[in-house]
Amino acid sequence: MSKLQEILEFNKEFVENKEYDKYRATKNPNKKLVILSCMDTRLTELLPKALNLKNGDVKLIKNAGASIMHPFGSIVRSIVVAVYEFQTDEVLVIGHHGCGMSNLNVDSTLEKAVERGISKDVINTLCNAGIDVKKWLHGFNSVEESVKESVELIKNHPLIPKDIKVHGLIIDPETGKLDVVVNGY
Ligand SMILES: [Zn+2]
């Protein structure tokens, strides 16, 4: 059975058995919180459990490394919408130890792309067009620094109101323990 088929079969039963009932929530986050975190598989269930978050409690944004690549990219856009349209008044940036985006070996990633059939010419063309692919792929050297930078960027963003509290934390992907890097109060 394909992965998709497996999911669709499970889904049919899920809906038929009304298992969605216990997840009913509204679009507005109960805790008025928006969280930016990493797509790391270990955090999928651990992060909400370790923070006591239920369905409907927060707006949760995830990407590789919990990082903001651009002040007018999709992450900040999501935060701005969460603030003005969904009544969130605090932001948590949650990086984690052992992140795949920490000291990512960009050369090795690009070698893998070439092995998978991406021509070197394509990569060179992108670079010649002014897209610094290595910089774009590169994560961060220190998760702590990365979290601090993201907090500063959100706090100082021209479209984020000054009364929004922005905190920075690091979560242990094994135990769920949180360490505060920036206390926004
Ligand atoms: Zn990560």
CSV table of C-alpha atoms and ligand atoms in Angstrom, one decimal:
chain,number,residue,atom,x,y,z
A,1,MET,CA,0.0,0.0,0.0
A,2,SER,CA,1.4,3.4,-0.9
A,3,LYS,CA,1.9,6.0,1.9
A,4,LEU,CA,-0.9,8.1,0.4
A,5,GLN,CA,-3.3,5.2,0.2
A,6,GLU,CA,-2.5,4.3,3.8
A,7,ILE,CA,-3.3,7.8,5.0
A,8,LEU,CA,-6.5,8.0,3.0
A,9,GLU,CA,-7.8,4.7,4.4
A,10,PHE,CA,-7.0,5.8,8.0
A,11,ASN,CA,-8.6,9.2,7.3
A,12,LYS,CA,-11.9,7.6,6.1
A,13,GLU,CA,-12.2,5.7,9.4
A,14,PHE,CA,-11.2,8.8,11.4
A,15,VAL,CA,-13.9,10.9,9.9
A,16,GLU,CA,-16.5,8.1,10.0
A,17,ASN,CA,-15.8,7.5,13.7
A,18,LYS,CA,-16.0,11.2,14.4
A,19,GLU,CA,-12.6,11.1,16.1
A,20,TYR,CA,-12.4,14.8,15.2
A,21,ASP,CA,-14.8,15.7,17.9
A,22,LYS,CA,-12.2,16.0,20.6
A,23,TYR,CA,-10.1,18.4,18.5
A,24,ARG,CA,-12.9,21.0,17.8
A,25,ALA,CA,-11.5,24.5,18.2
A,26,THR,CA,-11.9,28.0,16.7
A,27,LYS,CA,-9.6,29.9,14.4
A,28,ASN,CA,-8.6,32.3,17.2
A,29,PRO,CA,-5.9,30.9,19.4
A,30,ASN,CA,-7.2,30.5,23.0
A,31,LYS,CA,-3.8,31.4,24.5
A,32,LYS,CA,-3.3,34.4,22.1
A,33,LEU,CA,0.1,33.0,21.2
A,34,VAL,CA,2.0,32.5,18.0
A,35,ILE,CA,4.9,30.1,18.0
A,36,LEU,CA,7.7,29.8,15.5
A,37,SER,CA,9.6,26.5,15.8
A,38,CYS,CA,11.5,23.9,13.8
A,39,MET,CA,10.1,21.1,11.6
A,40,ASP,CA,12.2,18.5,13.5
A,41,THR,CA,10.2,15.3,13.7
A,42,ARG,CA,11.0,14.9,17.4
A,43,LEU,CA,9.0,18.1,18.2
A,44,THR,CA,5.8,17.1,16.4
A,45,GLU,CA,4.1,15.9,19.5
A,46,LEU,CA,6.7,16.7,22.1
A,47,LEU,CA,6.6,20.5,21.7
A,48,PRO,CA,2.8,20.9,22.3
A,49,LYS,CA,2.8,18.3,25.1
A,50,ALA,CA,5.8,20.0,26.9
A,51,LEU,CA,4.1,23.4,26.6
A,52,ASN,CA,0.6,22.2,27.5
A,53,LEU,CA,-0.8,23.2,24.2
A,54,LYS,CA,-4.1,21.8,23.0
A,55,ASN,CA,-5.7,22.0,19.6
A,56,GLY,CA,-6.9,25.6,19.2
A,57,ASP,CA,-4.5,27.1,21.7
A,58,VAL,CA,-1.8,28.7,19.4
A,59,LYS,CA,-0.9,29.6,15.9
A,60,LEU,CA,2.1,27.3,15.1
A,61,ILE,CA,4.5,28.1,12.3
A,62,LYS,CA,7.3,25.7,11.5
A,63,ASN,CA,10.2,25.6,9.1
A,64,ALA,CA,13.7,24.2,8.9
A,65,GLY,CA,15.6,25.7,11.9
A,66,ALA,CA,12.8,28.0,13.2
A,67,SER,CA,14.6,30.7,11.3
A,68,ILE,CA,13.5,33.9,9.6
A,69,MET,CA,15.1,34.2,6.2
A,70,HIS,CA,13.7,37.5,5.2
A,71,PRO,CA,11.9,40.3,7.1
A,72,PHE,CA,9.2,40.2,4.4
A,73,GLY,CA,9.1,36.5,3.8
A,74,SER,CA,6.4,34.0,4.7
A,75,ILE,CA,7.3,33.6,8.4
A,76,VAL,CA,6.9,37.3,9.3
A,77,ARG,CA,3.9,37.5,7.1
A,78,SER,CA,2.3,34.7,9.1
A,79,ILE,CA,3.2,36.4,12.4
A,80,VAL,CA,1.7,39.8,11.2
A,81,VAL,CA,-1.5,38.0,10.2
A,82,ALA,CA,-1.6,36.2,13.5
A,83,VAL,CA,-1.3,39.5,15.4
A,84,TYR,CA,-3.9,41.5,13.5
A,85,GLU,CA,-6.4,38.9,12.4
A,86,PHE,CA,-6.2,36.4,15.2
A,87,GLN,CA,-5.7,38.5,18.3
A,88,THR,CA,-2.3,37.1,19.3
A,89,ASP,CA,-0.3,39.3,21.7
A,90,GLU,CA,2.8,37.2,22.4
A,91,VAL,CA,5.3,35.4,20.2
A,92,LEU,CA,7.5,32.5,21.1
A,93,VAL,CA,10.5,31.7,18.9
A,94,ILE,CA,11.6,28.1,19.9
A,95,GLY,CA,14.8,26.7,18.5
A,96,HIS,CA,16.2,23.4,19.7
A,97,HIS,CA,19.4,21.6,20.5
A,98,GLY,CA,20.7,19.3,17.9
A,99,CYS,CA,19.0,21.1,15.0
A,100,GLY,CA,19.7,19.9,11.5
A,101,MET,CA,20.1,23.5,10.4
A,102,SER,CA,23.0,24.0,12.9
A,103,ASN,CA,26.2,23.9,11.0
A,104,LEU,CA,24.6,22.4,7.9
A,105,ASN,CA,27.2,21.3,5.4
A,106,VAL,CA,25.9,23.2,2.4
A,107,ASP,CA,28.5,21.7,0.0
A,108,SER,CA,27.4,18.2,1.0
A,109,THR,CA,23.7,19.1,0.5
A,110,LEU,CA,24.5,20.5,-3.0
A,111,GLU,CA,26.5,17.4,-3.8
A,112,LYS,CA,23.5,15.3,-2.9
A,113,ALA,CA,21.3,17.4,-5.2
A,114,VAL,CA,23.8,16.8,-8.1
A,115,GLU,CA,23.7,13.0,-7.3
A,116,ARG,CA,19.9,13.2,-7.5
A,117,GLY,CA,20.1,14.6,-11.0
A,118,ILE,CA,20.2,18.4,-10.5
A,119,SER,CA,22.8,19.7,-13.0
A,120,LYS,CA,25.7,21.7,-11.8
A,121,ASP,CA,24.8,24.2,-14.5
A,122,VAL,CA,21.5,24.9,-12.8
A,123,ILE,CA,23.3,25.7,-9.5
A,124,ASN,CA,25.8,27.9,-11.4
A,125,THR,CA,23.0,29.6,-13.3
A,126,LEU,CA,21.2,30.4,-10.0
A,127,CYS,CA,24.5,31.8,-8.5
A,128,ASN,CA,25.1,33.9,-11.6
A,129,ALA,CA,21.5,35.2,-11.4
A,130,GLY,CA,22.4,36.6,-8.0
A,131,ILE,CA,20.9,33.9,-5.8
A,132,ASP,CA,23.5,32.9,-3.3
A,133,VAL,CA,22.4,29.3,-3.0
A,134,LYS,CA,24.9,28.4,-0.3
A,135,LYS,CA,23.9,31.4,1.9
A,136,TRP,CA,20.2,30.6,1.2
A,137,LEU,CA,20.6,27.0,2.4
A,138,HIS,CA,23.0,27.7,5.2
A,139,GLY,CA,21.4,27.4,8.7
A,140,PHE,CA,23.2,28.9,11.7
A,141,ASN,CA,26.3,28.3,13.8
A,142,SER,CA,24.6,28.8,17.2
A,143,VAL,CA,21.0,28.1,17.9
A,144,GLU,CA,21.1,30.6,20.7
A,145,GLU,CA,22.3,33.4,18.4
A,146,SER,CA,19.7,32.4,15.7
A,147,VAL,CA,16.8,32.6,18.3
A,148,LYS,CA,18.1,36.0,19.5
A,149,GLU,CA,18.3,37.4,16.0
A,150,SER,CA,14.8,36.2,15.2
A,151,VAL,CA,13.4,37.8,18.4
A,152,GLU,CA,15.1,41.1,17.5
A,153,LEU,CA,13.9,41.0,13.9
A,154,ILE,CA,10.3,40.4,15.0
A,155,LYS,CA,10.4,43.0,17.8
A,156,ASN,CA,11.9,45.7,15.5
A,157,HIS,CA,9.8,44.9,12.5
A,158,PRO,CA,8.0,48.0,11.1
A,159,LEU,CA,4.6,46.1,11.0
A,160,ILE,CA,4.8,44.6,14.5
A,161,PRO,CA,3.2,46.8,17.2
A,162,LYS,CA,5.4,47.6,20.1
A,163,ASP,CA,3.0,46.0,22.7
A,164,ILE,CA,3.7,42.5,21.3
A,165,LYS,CA,5.8,40.5,23.7
A,166,VAL,CA,8.5,38.4,21.9
A,167,HIS,CA,10.3,35.6,23.7
A,168,GLY,CA,13.1,33.3,22.7
A,169,LEU,CA,13.5,29.8,23.9
A,170,ILE,CA,15.4,26.6,23.2
A,171,ILE,CA,13.8,23.2,23.7
A,172,ASP,CA,15.6,19.9,24.4
A,173,PRO,CA,14.2,17.6,21.7
A,174,GLU,CA,14.7,14.6,24.0
A,175,THR,CA,13.1,15.8,27.3
A,176,GLY,CA,11.1,18.8,26.2
A,177,LYS,CA,12.9,21.0,28.7
A,178,LEU,CA,12.7,24.7,27.8
A,179,ASP,CA,15.5,27.3,28.4
A,180,VAL,CA,14.7,30.9,28.1
A,181,VAL,CA,17.1,32.9,25.9
A,182,VAL,CA,15.1,36.1,25.7
A,183,ASN,CA,12.4,37.0,28.2
A,184,GLY,CA,10.2,39.5,26.3
A,185,TYR,CA,8.5,41.1,29.4
B,1,ZN,ZN,15.6,21.8,13.9
